[in-house]
Amino acid sequence: MESFSAVNRQQYLEQMSHADLDVLIIGGGITGAGILLDAVSRGLRAGLVDMQDFAAGTSSRSTKLIHGGLRYLKQLEFRLVAEVGKERAIVARNAPHITKPEPMILPIYKQGSLGYTSASIALAVYDFLAGVKKSERRKMLSKEEVLKLEPGLKSQGLKGGAYYYEYRTDDARLTIEILKKATELGAIACNYAKVEDILKTERVVSGVRVREVTNNSYYNIPARYVVNATGPWVDAIDKLDDALSEEKLVHTKGVHIVLDRARLPIKHSLYFDTPDGRMVFAIPRQGKVYAGTTDTFYSGNLENPMANKVDRDYILNSLNQIFPDAKLTFEDVESWWAGLRPLIKQKGKSASGISRKDELFETSSGLITIAGGKLTGYRKMAQRVVDLIVKKIRAVKTTGPCITDQIRLSGAVGEDVNYDEFYKNKLEEFQSIGLSEAASSQLLDRYGSNVDKIISIWKEGDQSEASLDKAQWIYCIENEMTLYPDDFLTRRTGETYFNIEKALKYRDTITNFYSKYFHWDDELEQNVVAQTHNKINQVTSIK
Ligand code: FAD
């Protein structure tokens, strides 16, 4: 039986309810996924549930960078900078298909928040703290050098710039690849399964009660330890444990907008000052550029935060200020996403001034909660949680050390294989069977070494390039627990954001395919059609 297939979801829940789990994790974003992999790789029996699709929370709505956090240096958070900086190299080694070095340009202007000398020193400290390899250390650039690299930048007031490296990733795919690896190693995970109650035995947490949200069936899942890794929802789960628990989080909203690259033809990623003294990114990707983010306090609906005109105009103004000839307007915005930062409360701080550090809490009944943190630091956060569990469980169970720094995620290649060579060979192989370079590299960048499985599904069909889509739909249902078209379009491929034309074109074909595959009745099919349309309509307009 496949270990991560949408077809087997009920069985996974059934299994979890009889598995005598050591640990059950609530939340299948990057934090929960990381904990699941760490736990199972140390020999713990581990399970995970998410009430939505995996990564449907903040973990598909970030800036998609594995970064050392230059901004944290500004806040003097040296430990955080050092830890997440070093993690970049580990994530890139363990998931080379989805995490790649990304050269960044930091233009420095006369009235900007960073001076030329202070930027040079800050980046040198950053290189040192993060142990950055020589080829990726920062270089300072003259004004002419900056303009040669990015001719569209405003030249007035430009003093020069810095050229340094961050790592670009796909947040949702990274989460999925971690979950796939964890389930390959024996963990059990299920999406669309909501924790509605915390079970207790003699006032000690002993499991969770879960509702399978597609058919409203209930499962009691006993577990020695329960971890609350629900990001923005952490307080809601804590309230299930203790209705009087104090709220730990404050939420801030971050919006990104997507433009066609023809309207902003930048060659590099940029990190630059905004008129109000913050900094935003502009990052080229797949023929588009995405830019963001905003950072404003938020208190609305957690599942579906929306971008508004103020968010949109803030980012457009920031871009127009630095690319004066681009003259971008709201009509250039093709799509957008908004995410919520789950930040630990700090009285008196502005939205962007609050620390991004993670913290571990444990209640008197034994619920373990991890809150705050970054995509980049997910492995270390997981290590801290599992270290705590291992300490508690030691009397009854022998476990191994944390080895996640050595675990290649699903889609990676073995230690002895050079990824670039693997990539080159695969491109050649795929071209020899009639696939274009563009289609082949897109497949490799999405699925890494799992591409062979997609190709073997594709070979069962008419072997046209168009039928590669269908092969991916099937692969993702059977190997990435994709239950609805939006799971595929938004989180398995990012097409909702980066290929909106295609998403619009085939949203009904894909829904029809899913309906047949899962034997939906007419009513369900119509509901899903409406949901898929609604989602795509939402991200193509800002009210
Ligand atoms: P989430 O991804 O939100 O996962 C929590 C999960 O819990 C959700 O999937 C939810 O459905 C589930 N859940 C909630 N309640 C229940 C329940 N009752 N039962 C079952 N499941 C439940 N970090 C970086 O390192 N690099 C960046 O470039 C970066 N950019 C960012 C930009 C923005 C705009 C934002 C908002 C954040 C950014 N971050 C970045 C931070 C990073 O994205 C987050 O720290 C991280 O994604 C949080 O992951 P999580 O797993 O804790 O939360």
PDB file of N, CA and C and ligand atoms in Angstrom, residues 26-32 49-59 61-67 193-195 229-233 237 252 254-256 293-294 339-342 372-377, ligand 1:
ATOM      1  N   ILE A  26      -0.331  17.612  15.670  1.00  0.00           N
ATOM      2  CA  ILE A  26      -1.463  18.333  15.070  1.00  0.00           C
ATOM      3  C   ILE A  26      -0.868  19.449  14.208  1.00  0.00           C
ATOM      4  N   GLY A  27      -1.138  19.392  12.894  1.00  0.00           N
ATOM      5  CA  GLY A  27      -0.637  20.437  11.988  1.00  0.00           C
ATOM      6  C   GLY A  27       0.379  19.904  10.999  1.00  0.00           C
ATOM      7  N   GLY A  28       0.017  19.990   9.711  1.00  0.00           N
ATOM      8  CA  GLY A  28       0.910  19.498   8.650  1.00  0.00           C
ATOM      9  C   GLY A  28       1.479  20.631   7.827  1.00  0.00           C
ATOM     10  N   GLY A  29       1.911  21.701   8.507  1.00  0.00           N
ATOM     11  CA  GLY A  29       2.748  22.709   7.855  1.00  0.00           C
ATOM     12  C   GLY A  29       4.193  22.258   8.003  1.00  0.00           C
ATOM     13  N   ILE A  30       5.112  23.159   7.707  1.00  0.00           N
ATOM     14  CA  ILE A  30       6.530  22.781   7.760  1.00  0.00           C
ATOM     15  C   ILE A  30       6.939  22.356   9.178  1.00  0.00           C
ATOM     16  N   THR A  31       6.375  22.996  10.208  1.00  0.00           N
ATOM     17  CA  THR A  31       6.780  22.680  11.584  1.00  0.00           C
ATOM     18  C   THR A  31       6.380  21.248  11.937  1.00  0.00           C
ATOM     19  N   GLY A  32       5.102  20.920  11.699  1.00  0.00           N
ATOM     20  CA  GLY A  32       4.636  19.574  12.022  1.00  0.00           C
ATOM     21  C   GLY A  32       5.333  18.524  11.179  1.00  0.00           C
ATOM     22  N   VAL A  49      -1.901  14.783  11.732  1.00  0.00           N
ATOM     23  CA  VAL A  49      -3.131  15.129  11.010  1.00  0.00           C
ATOM     24  C   VAL A  49      -3.161  16.627  10.719  1.00  0.00           C
ATOM     25  N   ASP A  50      -3.810  16.988   9.616  1.00  0.00           N
ATOM     26  CA  ASP A  50      -4.049  18.399   9.312  1.00  0.00           C
ATOM     27  C   ASP A  50      -5.499  18.577   8.906  1.00  0.00           C
ATOM     28  N   MET A  51      -6.110  19.652   9.369  1.00  0.00           N
ATOM     29  CA  MET A  51      -7.545  19.850   9.083  1.00  0.00           C
ATOM     30  C   MET A  51      -7.795  20.313   7.645  1.00  0.00           C
ATOM     31  N   GLN A  52      -6.739  20.829   6.982  1.00  0.00           N
ATOM     32  CA  GLN A  52      -6.877  21.263   5.584  1.00  0.00           C
ATOM     33  C   GLN A  52      -5.930  20.382   4.766  1.00  0.00           C
ATOM     34  N   ASP A  53      -5.558  20.876   3.594  1.00  0.00           N
ATOM     35  CA  ASP A  53      -4.487  20.204   2.872  1.00  0.00           C
ATOM     36  C   ASP A  53      -3.180  20.513   3.612  1.00  0.00           C
ATOM     37  N   PHE A  54      -2.188  19.639   3.456  1.00  0.00           N
ATOM     38  CA  PHE A  54      -0.879  19.929   4.029  1.00  0.00           C
ATOM     39  C   PHE A  54      -0.375  21.260   3.461  1.00  0.00           C
ATOM     40  N   ALA A  55       0.265  22.030   4.306  1.00  0.00           N
ATOM     41  CA  ALA A  55       0.861  23.319   3.901  1.00  0.00           C
ATOM     42  C   ALA A  55      -0.162  24.374   3.480  1.00  0.00           C
ATOM     43  N   ALA A  56      -1.451  24.112   3.724  1.00  0.00           N
ATOM     44  CA  ALA A  56      -2.446  25.111   3.305  1.00  0.00           C
ATOM     45  C   ALA A  56      -2.436  26.350   4.200  1.00  0.00           C
ATOM     46  N   GLY A  57      -1.795  26.254   5.362  1.00  0.00           N
ATOM     47  CA  GLY A  57      -1.668  27.429   6.241  1.00  0.00           C
ATOM     48  C   GLY A  57      -0.508  28.306   5.772  1.00  0.00           C
ATOM     49  N   THR A  58       0.280  28.780   6.707  1.00  0.00           N
ATOM     50  CA  THR A  58       1.367  29.706   6.370  1.00  0.00           C
ATOM     51  C   THR A  58       2.419  29.055   5.477  1.00  0.00           C
ATOM     52  N   SER A  59       2.555  27.736   5.553  1.00  0.00           N
ATOM     53  CA  SER A  59       3.659  27.082   4.846  1.00  0.00           C
ATOM     54  C   SER A  59       3.512  27.012   3.325  1.00  0.00           C
ATOM     55  N   ARG A  61       2.507  30.108   1.992  1.00  0.00           N
ATOM     56  CA  ARG A  61       2.204  31.527   1.780  1.00  0.00           C
ATOM     57  C   ARG A  61       3.366  32.420   2.180  1.00  0.00           C
ATOM     58  N   SER A  62       4.577  31.857   2.187  1.00  0.00           N
ATOM     59  CA  SER A  62       5.744  32.615   2.643  1.00  0.00           C
ATOM     60  C   SER A  62       6.430  33.302   1.464  1.00  0.00           C
ATOM     61  N   THR A  63       7.578  33.902   1.714  1.00  0.00           N
ATOM     62  CA  THR A  63       8.369  34.500   0.617  1.00  0.00           C
ATOM     63  C   THR A  63       9.152  33.415  -0.123  1.00  0.00           C
ATOM     64  N   LYS A  64       9.108  32.202   0.382  1.00  0.00           N
ATOM     65  CA  LYS A  64       9.705  31.031  -0.272  1.00  0.00           C
ATOM     66  C   LYS A  64      11.228  31.145  -0.335  1.00  0.00           C
ATOM     67  N   LEU A  65      11.797  31.650   0.756  1.00  0.00           N
ATOM     68  CA  LEU A  65      13.254  31.729   0.839  1.00  0.00           C
ATOM     69  C   LEU A  65      13.733  30.947   2.039  1.00  0.00           C
ATOM     70  N   ILE A  66      14.820  30.219   1.828  1.00  0.00           N
ATOM     71  CA  ILE A  66      15.517  29.611   2.954  1.00  0.00           C
ATOM     72  C   ILE A  66      16.631  30.602   3.221  1.00  0.00           C
ATOM     73  N   HIS A  67      16.446  31.426   4.231  1.00  0.00           N
ATOM     74  CA  HIS A  67      17.402  32.531   4.358  1.00  0.00           C
ATOM     75  C   HIS A  67      17.880  32.755   5.776  1.00  0.00           C
ATOM     76  N   ALA A 193      -8.253  16.217   8.164  1.00  0.00           N
ATOM     77  CA  ALA A 193      -8.615  15.503   9.395  1.00  0.00           C
ATOM     78  C   ALA A 193      -8.384  16.468  10.557  1.00  0.00           C
ATOM     79  N   LYS A 194      -9.483  16.942  11.127  1.00  0.00           N
ATOM     80  CA  LYS A 194      -9.387  18.044  12.087  1.00  0.00           C
ATOM     81  C   LYS A 194      -9.446  17.554  13.534  1.00  0.00           C
ATOM     82  N   VAL A 195      -8.524  18.022  14.341  1.00  0.00           N
ATOM     83  CA  VAL A 195      -8.562  17.715  15.776  1.00  0.00           C
ATOM     84  C   VAL A 195      -9.628  18.599  16.404  1.00  0.00           C
ATOM     85  N   ALA A 229       1.383  21.772  16.656  1.00  0.00           N
ATOM     86  CA  ALA A 229       2.255  22.488  15.710  1.00  0.00           C
ATOM     87  C   ALA A 229       1.372  23.188  14.696  1.00  0.00           C
ATOM     88  N   THR A 230       0.392  23.925  15.183  1.00  0.00           N
ATOM     89  CA  THR A 230      -0.630  24.455  14.284  1.00  0.00           C
ATOM     90  C   THR A 230      -0.395  25.914  13.886  1.00  0.00           C
ATOM     91  N   GLY A 231       0.808  26.409  14.040  1.00  0.00           N
ATOM     92  CA  GLY A 231       1.134  27.748  13.543  1.00  0.00           C
ATOM     93  C   GLY A 231       0.136  28.785  14.031  1.00  0.00           C
ATOM     94  N   PRO A 232      -0.566  29.452  13.104  1.00  0.00           N
ATOM     95  CA  PRO A 232      -1.496  30.512  13.503  1.00  0.00           C
ATOM     96  C   PRO A 232      -2.634  30.027  14.417  1.00  0.00           C
ATOM     97  N   TRP A 233      -2.889  28.706  14.446  1.00  0.00           N
ATOM     98  CA  TRP A 233      -4.024  28.156  15.217  1.00  0.00           C
ATOM     99  C   TRP A 233      -3.596  27.643  16.606  1.00  0.00           C
ATOM    100  N   ILE A 237      -5.900  25.392  19.668  1.00  0.00           N
ATOM    101  CA  ILE A 237      -5.659  24.028  20.148  1.00  0.00           C
ATOM    102  C   ILE A 237      -5.366  24.053  21.654  1.00  0.00           C
ATOM    103  N   THR A 252       0.494  38.527  12.267  1.00  0.00           N
ATOM    104  CA  THR A 252       0.649  39.617  11.305  1.00  0.00           C
ATOM    105  C   THR A 252       0.486  39.026   9.904  1.00  0.00           C
ATOM    106  N   GLY A 254       1.091  38.942   5.835  1.00  0.00           N
ATOM    107  CA  GLY A 254       2.094  39.277   4.816  1.00  0.00           C
ATOM    108  C   GLY A 254       1.540  38.956   3.441  1.00  0.00           C
ATOM    109  N   VAL A 255       1.500  39.950   2.562  1.00  0.00           N
ATOM    110  CA  VAL A 255       0.948  39.761   1.212  1.00  0.00           C
ATOM    111  C   VAL A 255       2.075  39.785   0.180  1.00  0.00           C
ATOM    112  N   HIS A 256       1.945  38.932  -0.831  1.00  0.00           N
ATOM    113  CA  HIS A 256       2.822  39.001  -2.015  1.00  0.00           C
ATOM    114  C   HIS A 256       1.952  39.185  -3.239  1.00  0.00           C
ATOM    115  N   THR A 293       7.119  41.553   1.259  1.00  0.00           N
ATOM    116  CA  THR A 293       5.783  41.353   1.754  1.00  0.00           C
ATOM    117  C   THR A 293       5.370  42.522   2.629  1.00  0.00           C
ATOM    118  N   THR A 294       4.085  42.568   2.916  1.00  0.00           N
ATOM    119  CA  THR A 294       3.608  43.531   3.898  1.00  0.00           C
ATOM    120  C   THR A 294       3.765  42.905   5.279  1.00  0.00           C
ATOM    121  N   GLY A 339      -0.316  35.463   3.770  1.00  0.00           N
ATOM    122  CA  GLY A 339      -0.029  34.480   4.822  1.00  0.00           C
ATOM    123  C   GLY A 339      -0.013  35.147   6.182  1.00  0.00           C
ATOM    124  N   LEU A 340      -0.172  34.321   7.209  1.00  0.00           N
ATOM    125  CA  LEU A 340      -0.176  34.855   8.571  1.00  0.00           C
ATOM    126  C   LEU A 340       1.052  34.385   9.332  1.00  0.00           C
ATOM    127  N   ARG A 341       1.774  35.320   9.905  1.00  0.00           N
ATOM    128  CA  ARG A 341       2.924  34.946  10.726  1.00  0.00           C
ATOM    129  C   ARG A 341       2.430  34.650  12.135  1.00  0.00           C
ATOM    130  N   PRO A 342       2.712  33.437  12.608  1.00  0.00           N
ATOM    131  CA  PRO A 342       2.342  33.145  13.991  1.00  0.00           C
ATOM    132  C   PRO A 342       3.474  33.618  14.909  1.00  0.00           C
ATOM    133  N   GLY A 372       5.770  30.074  16.757  1.00  0.00           N
ATOM    134  CA  GLY A 372       6.734  31.020  16.181  1.00  0.00           C
ATOM    135  C   GLY A 372       7.643  30.316  15.186  1.00  0.00           C
ATOM    136  N   GLY A 373       8.801  30.907  14.917  1.00  0.00           N
ATOM    137  CA  GLY A 373       9.793  30.252  14.063  1.00  0.00           C
ATOM    138  C   GLY A 373       9.699  30.630  12.601  1.00  0.00           C
ATOM    139  N   LYS A 374      10.490  29.933  11.804  1.00  0.00           N
ATOM    140  CA  LYS A 374      10.656  30.209  10.380  1.00  0.00           C
ATOM    141  C   LYS A 374      10.630  28.900   9.615  1.00  0.00           C
ATOM    142  N   LEU A 375      10.294  29.032   8.349  1.00  0.00           N
ATOM    143  CA  LEU A 375      10.437  27.889   7.441  1.00  0.00           C
ATOM    144  C   LEU A 375      11.874  27.357   7.527  1.00  0.00           C
ATOM    145  N   THR A 376      12.803  28.278   7.421  1.00  0.00           N
ATOM    146  CA  THR A 376      14.223  27.936   7.357  1.00  0.00           C
ATOM    147  C   THR A 376      14.691  27.122   8.555  1.00  0.00           C
ATOM    148  N   GLY A 377      14.135  27.406   9.728  1.00  0.00           N
ATOM    149  CA  GLY A 377      14.637  26.738  10.938  1.00  0.00           C
ATOM    150  C   GLY A 377      13.845  25.501  11.313  1.00  0.00           C
TER     151      GLY A 377
HETATM  152  P1  FAD B   1       1.325  26.417   9.207  1.00  0.00           P
HETATM  153  O1  FAD B   1       2.020  26.237   7.946  1.00  0.00           O
HETATM  154  O2  FAD B   1       0.270  27.453   9.256  1.00  0.00           O
HETATM  155  O3  FAD B   1       0.725  25.012   9.600  1.00  0.00           O
HETATM  156  C1  FAD B   1      -0.208  24.833  10.628  1.00  0.00           C
HETATM  157  C2  FAD B   1      -1.186  23.775  10.180  1.00  0.00           C
HETATM  158  O4  FAD B   1      -2.009  23.409  11.289  1.00  0.00           O
HETATM  159  C3  FAD B   1      -2.125  24.245   9.084  1.00  0.00           C
HETATM  160  O5  FAD B   1      -1.891  23.503   7.894  1.00  0.00           O
HETATM  161  C4  FAD B   1      -3.522  24.019   9.665  1.00  0.00           C
HETATM  162  O6  FAD B   1      -4.457  23.556   8.719  1.00  0.00           O
HETATM  163  C5  FAD B   1      -3.245  22.993  10.756  1.00  0.00           C
HETATM  164  N1  FAD B   1      -4.266  22.990  11.824  1.00  0.00           N
HETATM  165  C6  FAD B   1      -4.738  24.055  12.503  1.00  0.00           C
HETATM  166  N2  FAD B   1      -5.687  23.662  13.385  1.00  0.00           N
HETATM  167  C7  FAD B   1      -5.819  22.318  13.236  1.00  0.00           C
HETATM  168  C8  FAD B   1      -6.667  21.341  13.841  1.00  0.00           C
HETATM  169  N3  FAD B   1      -7.589  21.661  14.756  1.00  0.00           N
HETATM  170  N4  FAD B   1      -6.539  20.043  13.456  1.00  0.00           N
HETATM  171  C9  FAD B   1      -5.625  19.696  12.505  1.00  0.00           C
HETATM  172  N5  FAD B   1      -4.826  20.596  11.904  1.00  0.00           N
HETATM  173  C10 FAD B   1      -4.907  21.881  12.253  1.00  0.00           C
HETATM  174  N6  FAD B   1      10.061  31.786   6.734  1.00  0.00           N
HETATM  175  C11 FAD B   1      11.209  31.556   6.069  1.00  0.00           C
HETATM  176  O7  FAD B   1      12.066  30.816   6.536  1.00  0.00           O
HETATM  177  N7  FAD B   1      11.471  32.121   4.859  1.00  0.00           N
HETATM  178  C12 FAD B   1      10.619  33.002   4.283  1.00  0.00           C
HETATM  179  O8  FAD B   1      10.865  33.478   3.161  1.00  0.00           O
HETATM  180  C13 FAD B   1       9.440  33.326   4.986  1.00  0.00           C
HETATM  181  N8  FAD B   1       8.585  34.227   4.483  1.00  0.00           N
HETATM  182  C14 FAD B   1       7.402  34.456   5.099  1.00  0.00           C
HETATM  183  C15 FAD B   1       6.508  35.373   4.528  1.00  0.00           C
HETATM  184  C16 FAD B   1       5.247  35.542   5.077  1.00  0.00           C
HETATM  185  C17 FAD B   1       4.293  36.507   4.452  1.00  0.00           C
HETATM  186  C18 FAD B   1       4.863  34.796   6.220  1.00  0.00           C
HETATM  187  C19 FAD B   1       3.499  34.944   6.772  1.00  0.00           C
HETATM  188  C20 FAD B   1       5.768  33.925   6.835  1.00  0.00           C
HETATM  189  C21 FAD B   1       7.043  33.756   6.287  1.00  0.00           C
HETATM  190  N9  FAD B   1       7.981  32.882   6.836  1.00  0.00           N
HETATM  191  C22 FAD B   1       9.164  32.645   6.216  1.00  0.00           C
HETATM  192  C23 FAD B   1       7.661  32.135   8.056  1.00  0.00           C
HETATM  193  C24 FAD B   1       7.170  30.717   7.736  1.00  0.00           C
HETATM  194  O9  FAD B   1       6.399  30.699   6.583  1.00  0.00           O
HETATM  195  C25 FAD B   1       6.355  30.175   8.915  1.00  0.00           C
HETATM  196  O10 FAD B   1       7.133  30.285  10.076  1.00  0.00           O
HETATM  197  C26 FAD B   1       5.988  28.705   8.737  1.00  0.00           C
HETATM  198  O11 FAD B   1       5.433  28.456   7.475  1.00  0.00           O
HETATM  199  C27 FAD B   1       4.997  28.297   9.813  1.00  0.00           C
HETATM  200  O12 FAD B   1       4.718  26.941   9.614  1.00  0.00           O
HETATM  201  P2  FAD B   1       3.810  26.127  10.620  1.00  0.00           P
HETATM  202  O13 FAD B   1       3.880  24.724  10.227  1.00  0.00           O
HETATM  203  O14 FAD B   1       4.199  26.460  12.020  1.00  0.00           O
HETATM  204  O15 FAD B   1       2.351  26.734  10.413  1.00  0.00           O
END
